[in-house]
Amino acid sequence: MSRVTVELANNGYDVLVEPDAITSAGSLLQPFLKNNRAFIITDENVAAALLKELEASLASCGVSVATHVLPAGESTKSWQHLETLSDFLLNKGVERSDTLLALGGGVIGDLTGFVASILKRGCNFIQIPTTLLAQVDSSVGGKTAINSKAGKNLIGAFKQPDFVLIDPNVLDSLPDRELRAGYAEVIKYGLINDADFFAWCEGNSSKLLQRDAEALTYAITKSVAAKAAIVADDEKELTGIRALLNLGHTFGHALEAETGYSSKLVHGEGVAAGIALAFHYSVRRGHCDGVDVQRITEHLKQSELPYSLKSANIRASGETLVGHMLHDKKMSGGTLPFLLANGIGETFLAQDVDLNDVTEFLDQAD
Ligand code: GLY
């Protein structure tokens, strides 16, 4: 069992990483359930795999439960489901001191967290992430949101959870492709500021991708600790420190946008290709050695993740891809900050990137 504390001035919390934690969720969560009742929010797929176990564990501790099951998929992060979920909770008599349990991946965590930030001007919530991507990224740090016609995650709030309960064994039923996509975010932490962790990934990824509980617990705990340290330094992404977590995301989002955010390239795959492009671009600018890019490319290939435009099946021109970047919510005063690197574990925020140069780079990239 490992515990990471997200140290914040007013609203810090713990993240517990423990194989089989779902089976003892009742006793682990009860201290947070002020009214000895809980509201579980989940989706159809996760409900089929894990809901009974969670409900039984809570019931065995005398906790009463009301459950709302939403459709699975990105379209659930919508105004429509924000309304249906809020109505469900209000009809059940939810109070400010009540706690919502988000049992699911990033979609359920983001929607539930956003509802928790506005319901009765703020109630409690706990994240129980069930995908690797949610376990190592979206369940920690308090970014919550829904999508709108204008784009993804544009309506949201910072709302830190009260606790995060991570059970690496729930990943046993996760499809391989989703596990690999989540792994791209794990690699990211090594590349941001921990070269030793990237070397650990190189040596242990095959065990991890075969769902070895020890390797998963180690990688999830290291990732959560890395994210917690960054969030503690810059909770609301004001100083540029939290922006480091966006390594690979500016290029990656452009690739995802080119596929219409479809299953042709899921988020973690976009991040993987985006990381490779960010490092290649860092070499072009003279920041980084080509040997580092080779190591990263080899590792992405070995992990069956995209490592280039071609391997991500993207054929668009530089102009088209940079056009997608212009819709990025990080655009400020007509420029876009980029996460570049001096080497593995040495990522930095560059504010002086010329988008014409990025266009030329993408036209020449493989
Ligand atoms: N996923 C990036 C962040 O939480 O800031």
CSV table of C-alpha atoms and ligand atoms in Angstrom, one decimal:
chain,number,residue,atom,x,y,z
A,1,MET,CA,0.0,0.0,0.0
A,2,SER,CA,1.3,3.5,-0.8
A,3,ARG,CA,-0.1,6.9,0.3
A,4,VAL,CA,0.7,10.2,-1.4
A,5,THR,CA,-0.4,13.5,0.1
A,6,VAL,CA,-1.2,16.4,-2.2
A,7,GLU,CA,0.0,19.2,0.0
A,8,LEU,CA,-2.2,22.3,-0.6
A,9,ALA,CA,-2.7,25.3,1.6
A,10,ASN,CA,-6.4,24.8,2.3
A,11,ASN,CA,-7.6,21.7,0.6
A,12,GLY,CA,-4.8,19.0,0.7
A,13,TYR,CA,-5.8,15.3,0.5
A,14,ASP,CA,-4.4,11.8,0.3
A,15,VAL,CA,-4.2,9.4,-2.6
A,16,LEU,CA,-4.1,5.8,-1.6
A,17,VAL,CA,-2.7,3.2,-4.1
A,18,GLU,CA,-3.6,-0.3,-3.0
A,19,PRO,CA,-4.3,-3.5,-4.9
A,20,ASP,CA,-7.8,-4.8,-4.1
A,21,ALA,CA,-8.7,-1.5,-2.4
A,22,ILE,CA,-12.2,-1.7,-3.9
A,23,THR,CA,-13.1,-4.6,-1.7
A,24,SER,CA,-12.3,-2.6,1.4
A,25,ALA,CA,-13.7,0.7,0.1
A,26,GLY,CA,-16.4,0.8,2.8
A,27,SER,CA,-13.9,1.0,5.7
A,28,LEU,CA,-11.5,3.2,3.7
A,29,LEU,CA,-14.1,5.7,2.7
A,30,GLN,CA,-16.4,5.8,5.8
A,31,PRO,CA,-14.3,8.4,7.6
A,32,PHE,CA,-15.1,10.8,4.7
A,33,LEU,CA,-18.8,10.1,4.6
A,34,LYS,CA,-20.2,12.6,7.0
A,35,ASN,CA,-23.8,11.5,6.8
A,36,ASN,CA,-23.0,7.8,6.5
A,37,ARG,CA,-24.4,7.8,3.0
A,38,ALA,CA,-22.8,8.2,-0.4
A,39,PHE,CA,-23.8,8.9,-4.0
A,40,ILE,CA,-22.0,6.8,-6.6
A,41,ILE,CA,-21.7,8.2,-10.1
A,42,THR,CA,-20.4,5.7,-12.7
A,43,ASP,CA,-20.9,4.6,-16.3
A,44,GLU,CA,-22.5,1.5,-17.8
A,45,ASN,CA,-19.3,-0.3,-18.5
A,46,VAL,CA,-17.7,0.3,-15.1
A,47,ALA,CA,-21.0,-0.5,-13.4
A,48,ALA,CA,-21.0,-3.9,-15.0
A,49,ALA,CA,-17.5,-4.7,-13.8
A,50,LEU,CA,-17.2,-3.0,-10.4
A,51,LEU,CA,-20.4,-1.5,-9.0
A,52,LYS,CA,-21.7,-4.5,-7.1
A,53,GLU,CA,-18.3,-4.9,-5.3
A,54,LEU,CA,-18.2,-1.2,-4.3
A,55,GLU,CA,-21.9,-1.1,-3.1
A,56,ALA,CA,-21.4,-4.3,-1.1
A,57,SER,CA,-18.3,-3.0,0.6
A,58,LEU,CA,-20.1,0.3,1.5
A,59,ALA,CA,-23.2,-1.6,2.7
A,60,SER,CA,-21.1,-3.9,4.9
A,61,CYS,CA,-20.1,-0.8,6.8
A,62,GLY,CA,-23.7,0.5,7.1
A,63,VAL,CA,-23.3,3.2,4.5
A,64,SER,CA,-26.5,3.8,2.5
A,65,VAL,CA,-25.9,4.4,-1.2
A,66,ALA,CA,-27.8,6.0,-4.2
A,67,THR,CA,-26.3,5.3,-7.6
A,68,HIS,CA,-26.5,7.1,-10.9
A,69,VAL,CA,-25.3,5.2,-14.0
A,70,LEU,CA,-24.5,7.3,-17.0
A,71,PRO,CA,-23.7,6.2,-20.6
A,72,ALA,CA,-20.1,5.4,-21.3
A,73,GLY,CA,-18.1,7.7,-23.6
A,74,GLU,CA,-16.8,11.3,-24.0
A,75,SER,CA,-20.3,12.6,-25.0
A,76,THR,CA,-21.4,12.1,-21.3
A,77,LYS,CA,-19.2,15.2,-20.4
A,78,SER,CA,-22.1,17.4,-21.6
A,79,TRP,CA,-24.5,20.1,-20.4
A,80,GLN,CA,-27.3,17.4,-20.8
A,81,HIS,CA,-25.7,15.0,-18.3
A,82,LEU,CA,-24.6,17.8,-16.0
A,83,GLU,CA,-28.3,18.6,-15.8
A,84,THR,CA,-29.6,15.0,-15.4
A,85,LEU,CA,-26.9,14.2,-12.8
A,86,SER,CA,-27.6,17.4,-10.8
A,87,ASP,CA,-31.4,16.7,-10.9
A,88,PHE,CA,-30.8,13.1,-9.8
A,89,LEU,CA,-28.8,14.3,-6.8
A,90,LEU,CA,-31.2,17.1,-5.9
A,91,ASN,CA,-34.2,14.7,-6.1
A,92,LYS,CA,-32.3,12.4,-3.7
A,93,GLY,CA,-32.0,15.3,-1.2
A,94,VAL,CA,-28.2,15.8,-1.5
A,95,GLU,CA,-26.7,18.2,1.1
A,96,ARG,CA,-23.5,20.2,1.0
A,97,SER,CA,-21.9,17.9,3.5
A,98,ASP,CA,-22.6,14.8,1.3
A,99,THR,CA,-20.0,13.1,-0.7
A,100,LEU,CA,-20.2,12.0,-4.4
A,101,LEU,CA,-18.1,9.0,-5.4
A,102,ALA,CA,-16.8,9.2,-8.9
A,103,LEU,CA,-16.3,5.5,-10.0
A,104,GLY,CA,-14.9,5.5,-13.5
A,105,GLY,CA,-12.4,7.0,-15.9
A,106,GLY,CA,-11.7,10.6,-16.8
A,107,VAL,CA,-15.2,11.3,-18.1
A,108,ILE,CA,-16.9,10.3,-14.9
A,109,GLY,CA,-14.3,12.0,-12.7
A,110,ASP,CA,-14.4,15.3,-14.6
A,111,LEU,CA,-18.2,15.4,-14.7
A,112,THR,CA,-18.7,14.4,-11.1
A,113,GLY,CA,-16.0,16.8,-9.9
A,114,PHE,CA,-17.6,19.7,-11.8
A,115,VAL,CA,-21.1,18.8,-10.4
A,116,ALA,CA,-19.5,18.7,-6.9
A,117,SER,CA,-18.0,22.2,-7.5
A,118,ILE,CA,-21.4,23.8,-8.2
A,119,LEU,CA,-24.0,21.7,-6.4
A,120,LYS,CA,-25.3,23.7,-3.4
A,121,ARG,CA,-22.3,25.9,-4.1
A,122,GLY,CA,-20.0,22.9,-3.5
A,123,CYS,CA,-20.2,19.5,-1.9
A,124,ASN,CA,-17.6,16.8,-1.3
A,125,PHE,CA,-16.3,14.3,-3.8
A,126,ILE,CA,-14.0,11.3,-3.9
A,127,GLN,CA,-12.3,9.9,-7.0
A,128,ILE,CA,-12.1,6.1,-7.5
A,129,PRO,CA,-10.4,6.1,-11.0
A,130,THR,CA,-10.7,2.9,-13.0
A,131,THR,CA,-8.5,3.6,-16.0
A,132,LEU,CA,-4.7,3.9,-15.9
A,133,LEU,CA,-5.0,7.4,-17.5
A,134,ALA,CA,-7.4,8.6,-14.8
A,135,GLN,CA,-5.3,6.9,-12.0
A,136,VAL,CA,-2.1,8.7,-13.0
A,137,ASP,CA,-3.5,12.0,-14.3
A,138,SER,CA,-7.1,13.2,-14.2
A,139,SER,CA,-8.2,12.0,-10.7
A,140,VAL,CA,-5.4,14.0,-9.0
A,141,GLY,CA,-5.1,17.8,-9.2
A,142,GLY,CA,-8.7,19.0,-9.2
A,143,LYS,CA,-9.2,19.9,-12.9
A,144,THR,CA,-12.9,19.3,-13.6
A,145,ALA,CA,-14.9,20.1,-16.7
A,146,ILE,CA,-17.5,19.3,-19.3
A,147,ASN,CA,-17.3,19.8,-23.1
A,148,SER,CA,-19.3,22.3,-25.1
A,149,LYS,CA,-19.9,23.0,-28.8
A,150,ALA,CA,-16.8,25.3,-28.8
A,151,GLY,CA,-14.5,22.6,-27.6
A,152,LYS,CA,-13.3,20.1,-25.0
A,153,ASN,CA,-13.1,21.0,-21.3
A,154,LEU,CA,-14.0,24.7,-21.8
A,155,ILE,CA,-16.6,24.8,-19.0
A,156,GLY,CA,-15.0,23.8,-15.7
A,157,ALA,CA,-13.6,24.6,-12.3
A,158,PHE,CA,-10.8,23.7,-10.0
A,159,LYS,CA,-12.3,21.4,-7.4
A,160,GLN,CA,-10.0,19.2,-5.4
A,161,PRO,CA,-11.3,15.8,-4.3
A,162,ASP,CA,-11.4,14.9,-0.6
A,163,PHE,CA,-9.6,11.6,-1.2
A,164,VAL,CA,-8.5,9.5,-4.2
A,165,LEU,CA,-8.7,5.7,-3.9
A,166,ILE,CA,-6.7,3.8,-6.5
A,167,ASP,CA,-7.0,0.0,-7.0
A,168,PRO,CA,-4.4,-1.1,-9.6
A,169,ASN,CA,-6.2,-4.5,-9.9
A,170,VAL,CA,-9.3,-2.9,-11.4
A,171,LEU,CA,-7.1,-2.4,-14.5
A,172,ASP,CA,-7.3,-6.2,-15.1
A,173,SER,CA,-10.5,-5.7,-17.1
A,174,LEU,CA,-9.2,-2.6,-19.0
A,175,PRO,CA,-8.7,-3.2,-22.8
A,176,ASP,CA,-5.0,-3.4,-23.8
A,177,ARG,CA,-5.3,-0.3,-26.0
A,178,GLU,CA,-6.6,1.9,-23.1
A,179,LEU,CA,-3.9,0.5,-20.8
A,180,ARG,CA,-1.2,1.5,-23.3
A,181,ALA,CA,-2.7,4.9,-23.8
A,182,GLY,CA,-2.7,5.5,-20.1
A,183,TYR,CA,1.0,4.4,-20.0
A,184,ALA,CA,1.9,7.3,-22.3
A,185,GLU,CA,1.0,9.6,-19.3
A,186,VAL,CA,3.2,7.5,-17.0
A,187,ILE,CA,6.2,7.9,-19.4
A,188,LYS,CA,5.5,11.6,-19.5
A,189,TYR,CA,6.4,12.0,-15.8
A,190,GLY,CA,9.9,10.5,-16.4
A,191,LEU,CA,10.4,12.8,-19.3
A,192,ILE,CA,9.3,15.9,-17.5
A,193,ASN,CA,11.7,15.8,-14.6
A,194,ASP,CA,12.8,12.3,-13.5
A,195,ALA,CA,15.3,10.6,-15.9
A,196,ASP,CA,15.7,7.7,-13.4
A,197,PHE,CA,11.9,7.0,-13.6
A,198,PHE,CA,12.1,7.0,-17.4
A,199,ALA,CA,14.9,4.4,-17.2
A,200,TRP,CA,12.7,2.4,-14.8
A,201,CYS,CA,10.0,2.5,-17.5
A,202,GLU,CA,12.4,1.3,-20.1
A,203,GLY,CA,13.3,-1.7,-18.0
A,204,ASN,CA,9.8,-2.5,-16.6
A,205,SER,CA,7.2,-1.6,-19.2
A,206,SER,CA,6.6,-5.1,-20.4
A,207,LYS,CA,5.8,-6.3,-16.8
A,208,LEU,CA,3.6,-3.2,-16.3
A,209,LEU,CA,1.7,-3.7,-19.6
A,210,GLN,CA,1.1,-7.4,-18.6
A,211,ARG,CA,-0.6,-5.9,-15.5
A,212,ASP,CA,1.9,-7.0,-13.0
A,213,ALA,CA,0.4,-5.6,-9.7
A,214,GLU,CA,3.8,-4.6,-8.2
A,215,ALA,CA,5.0,-2.8,-11.4
A,216,LEU,CA,1.6,-1.0,-11.7
A,217,THR,CA,1.5,0.0,-8.1
A,218,TYR,CA,5.1,1.4,-8.3
A,219,ALA,CA,4.4,3.3,-11.6
A,220,ILE,CA,1.1,4.7,-10.4
A,221,THR,CA,2.5,5.8,-7.1
A,222,LYS,CA,5.6,7.5,-8.7
A,223,SER,CA,3.3,9.2,-11.2
A,224,VAL,CA,0.8,10.4,-8.6
A,225,ALA,CA,3.7,11.7,-6.4
A,226,ALA,CA,5.2,13.5,-9.4
A,227,LYS,CA,1.9,15.1,-10.2
A,228,ALA,CA,1.2,16.0,-6.5
A,229,ALA,CA,4.5,17.8,-6.2
A,230,ILE,CA,3.8,19.9,-9.4
A,231,VAL,CA,0.2,20.7,-8.3
A,232,ALA,CA,1.4,21.6,-4.8
A,233,ASP,CA,3.7,24.2,-6.4
A,234,ASP,CA,1.1,25.7,-8.8
A,235,GLU,CA,-2.4,24.5,-8.0
A,236,LYS,CA,-4.2,26.7,-10.5
A,237,GLU,CA,-1.7,26.7,-13.3
A,238,LEU,CA,-0.7,30.3,-12.7
A,239,THR,CA,3.1,30.2,-12.7
A,240,GLY,CA,4.0,27.9,-15.5
A,241,ILE,CA,5.0,25.0,-13.3
A,242,ARG,CA,1.7,23.0,-13.7
A,243,ALA,CA,2.0,23.6,-17.4
A,244,LEU,CA,4.9,21.1,-17.4
A,245,LEU,CA,2.1,18.4,-17.2
A,246,ASN,CA,1.1,19.4,-20.7
A,247,LEU,CA,4.2,17.9,-22.2
A,248,GLY,CA,3.2,16.3,-25.6
A,249,HIS,CA,-0.3,17.8,-25.3
A,250,THR,CA,-0.1,20.7,-27.7
A,251,PHE,CA,1.1,18.6,-30.6
A,252,GLY,CA,-1.1,15.7,-29.3
A,253,HIS,CA,-4.3,17.7,-29.2
A,254,ALA,CA,-3.7,18.9,-32.8
A,255,LEU,CA,-3.5,15.3,-33.9
A,256,GLU,CA,-6.6,14.4,-31.9
A,257,ALA,CA,-8.5,17.3,-33.4
A,258,GLU,CA,-7.4,16.1,-36.9
A,259,THR,CA,-9.1,12.8,-36.2
A,260,GLY,CA,-12.2,14.6,-34.9
A,261,TYR,CA,-11.4,13.3,-31.3
A,262,SER,CA,-12.5,9.9,-32.5
A,263,SER,CA,-11.4,6.4,-31.6
A,264,LYS,CA,-8.8,6.6,-34.5
A,265,LEU,CA,-6.4,8.2,-32.0
A,266,VAL,CA,-7.4,8.1,-28.3
A,267,HIS,CA,-6.0,10.8,-25.9
A,268,GLY,CA,-3.0,8.9,-24.6
A,269,GLU,CA,-2.0,7.9,-28.1
A,270,GLY,CA,-2.1,11.6,-29.2
A,271,VAL,CA,0.1,12.4,-26.1
A,272,ALA,CA,2.6,9.6,-27.1
A,273,ALA,CA,3.0,11.0,-30.6
A,274,GLY,CA,2.9,14.5,-29.2
A,275,ILE,CA,5.8,13.8,-26.8
A,276,ALA,CA,7.9,12.4,-29.7
A,277,LEU,CA,7.1,15.5,-31.8
A,278,ALA,CA,8.0,17.8,-28.9
A,279,PHE,CA,11.3,16.1,-28.5
A,280,HIS,CA,12.0,16.2,-32.2
A,281,TYR,CA,11.2,19.8,-32.3
A,282,SER,CA,13.5,20.4,-29.3
A,283,VAL,CA,16.3,18.9,-31.3
A,284,ARG,CA,15.5,21.1,-34.3
A,285,ARG,CA,15.8,24.2,-32.0
A,286,GLY,CA,19.1,22.9,-30.6
A,287,HIS,CA,17.9,22.2,-27.1
A,288,CYS,CA,18.1,18.5,-27.0
A,289,ASP,CA,20.4,15.6,-28.3
A,290,GLY,CA,19.1,13.3,-31.0
A,291,VAL,CA,20.1,10.3,-28.9
A,292,ASP,CA,17.4,11.1,-26.4
A,293,VAL,CA,14.8,11.2,-29.1
A,294,GLN,CA,16.0,7.8,-30.3
A,295,ARG,CA,15.5,6.4,-26.8
A,296,ILE,CA,12.0,7.8,-26.5
A,297,THR,CA,11.0,6.6,-30.0
A,298,GLU,CA,12.3,3.1,-29.2
A,299,HIS,CA,10.4,3.0,-26.0
A,300,LEU,CA,7.1,4.2,-27.5
A,301,LYS,CA,7.6,1.6,-30.3
A,302,GLN,CA,8.2,-1.1,-27.8
A,303,SER,CA,5.1,-0.1,-25.9
A,304,GLU,CA,3.1,-0.2,-29.1
A,305,LEU,CA,2.3,3.5,-28.9
A,306,PRO,CA,2.5,6.0,-31.8
A,307,TYR,CA,5.9,7.7,-32.1
A,308,SER,CA,5.4,9.9,-35.3
A,309,LEU,CA,2.8,11.4,-37.5
A,310,LYS,CA,2.9,8.4,-39.8
A,311,SER,CA,2.5,5.8,-37.0
A,312,ALA,CA,-0.4,7.9,-35.6
A,313,ASN,CA,-2.0,7.8,-39.2
A,314,ILE,CA,-1.9,11.5,-39.5
A,315,ARG,CA,-1.4,12.8,-43.1
A,316,ALA,CA,-2.4,16.5,-42.6
A,317,SER,CA,-0.2,19.4,-43.6
A,318,GLY,CA,1.7,21.6,-41.0
A,319,GLU,CA,-0.7,24.4,-41.7
A,320,THR,CA,-3.8,22.3,-40.9
A,321,LEU,CA,-2.2,21.0,-37.7
A,322,VAL,CA,-1.1,24.4,-36.5
A,323,GLY,CA,-4.6,25.6,-37.4
A,324,HIS,CA,-5.9,23.1,-34.8
A,325,MET,CA,-3.4,24.4,-32.3
A,326,LEU,CA,-4.9,27.9,-32.6
A,327,HIS,CA,-8.0,26.6,-30.9
A,328,ASP,CA,-6.0,25.5,-27.9
A,329,LYS,CA,-7.2,27.0,-24.6
A,330,LYS,CA,-3.6,27.9,-23.7
A,331,MET,CA,-3.5,30.4,-26.6
A,332,SER,CA,-2.7,33.8,-25.0
A,333,GLY,CA,-2.2,37.1,-26.9
A,334,GLY,CA,-1.9,35.3,-30.2
A,335,THR,CA,1.0,33.0,-29.0
A,336,LEU,CA,1.0,29.5,-27.7
A,337,PRO,CA,3.4,28.2,-25.0
A,338,PHE,CA,5.1,24.9,-25.9
A,339,LEU,CA,6.7,22.3,-23.6
A,340,LEU,CA,10.1,21.6,-24.9
A,341,ALA,CA,13.1,19.7,-23.4
A,342,ASN,CA,16.8,20.0,-22.9
A,343,GLY,CA,16.9,16.2,-22.6
A,344,ILE,CA,15.1,13.4,-20.9
A,345,GLY,CA,13.9,14.6,-17.5
A,346,GLU,CA,14.5,18.3,-18.5
A,347,THR,CA,11.3,19.7,-19.8
A,348,PHE,CA,10.8,23.5,-19.8
A,349,LEU,CA,8.1,25.9,-21.0
A,350,ALA,CA,9.1,27.9,-24.1
A,351,GLN,CA,7.1,31.1,-24.7
A,352,ASP,CA,9.0,32.2,-27.9
A,353,VAL,CA,7.9,29.5,-30.4
A,354,ASP,CA,7.2,30.8,-33.9
A,355,LEU,CA,4.1,29.0,-35.3
A,356,ASN,CA,5.5,29.4,-38.8
A,357,ASP,CA,8.5,27.4,-37.7
A,358,VAL,CA,6.3,24.7,-36.2
A,359,THR,CA,4.3,24.6,-39.5
A,360,GLU,CA,7.6,24.0,-41.4
A,361,PHE,CA,8.7,21.4,-38.9
A,362,LEU,CA,5.4,19.5,-39.2
A,363,ASP,CA,5.6,19.6,-43.0
A,364,GLN,CA,9.0,17.9,-42.8
A,365,ALA,CA,8.2,15.5,-39.9
A,366,ASP,CA,7.8,11.7,-40.6
B,1,GLY,N1,-3.7,17.0,-16.9
B,1,GLY,C1,-2.9,18.2,-16.7
B,1,GLY,C2,-3.2,18.8,-15.4
B,1,GLY,O1,-3.9,18.2,-14.5
B,1,GLY,O2,-2.8,19.9,-15.1
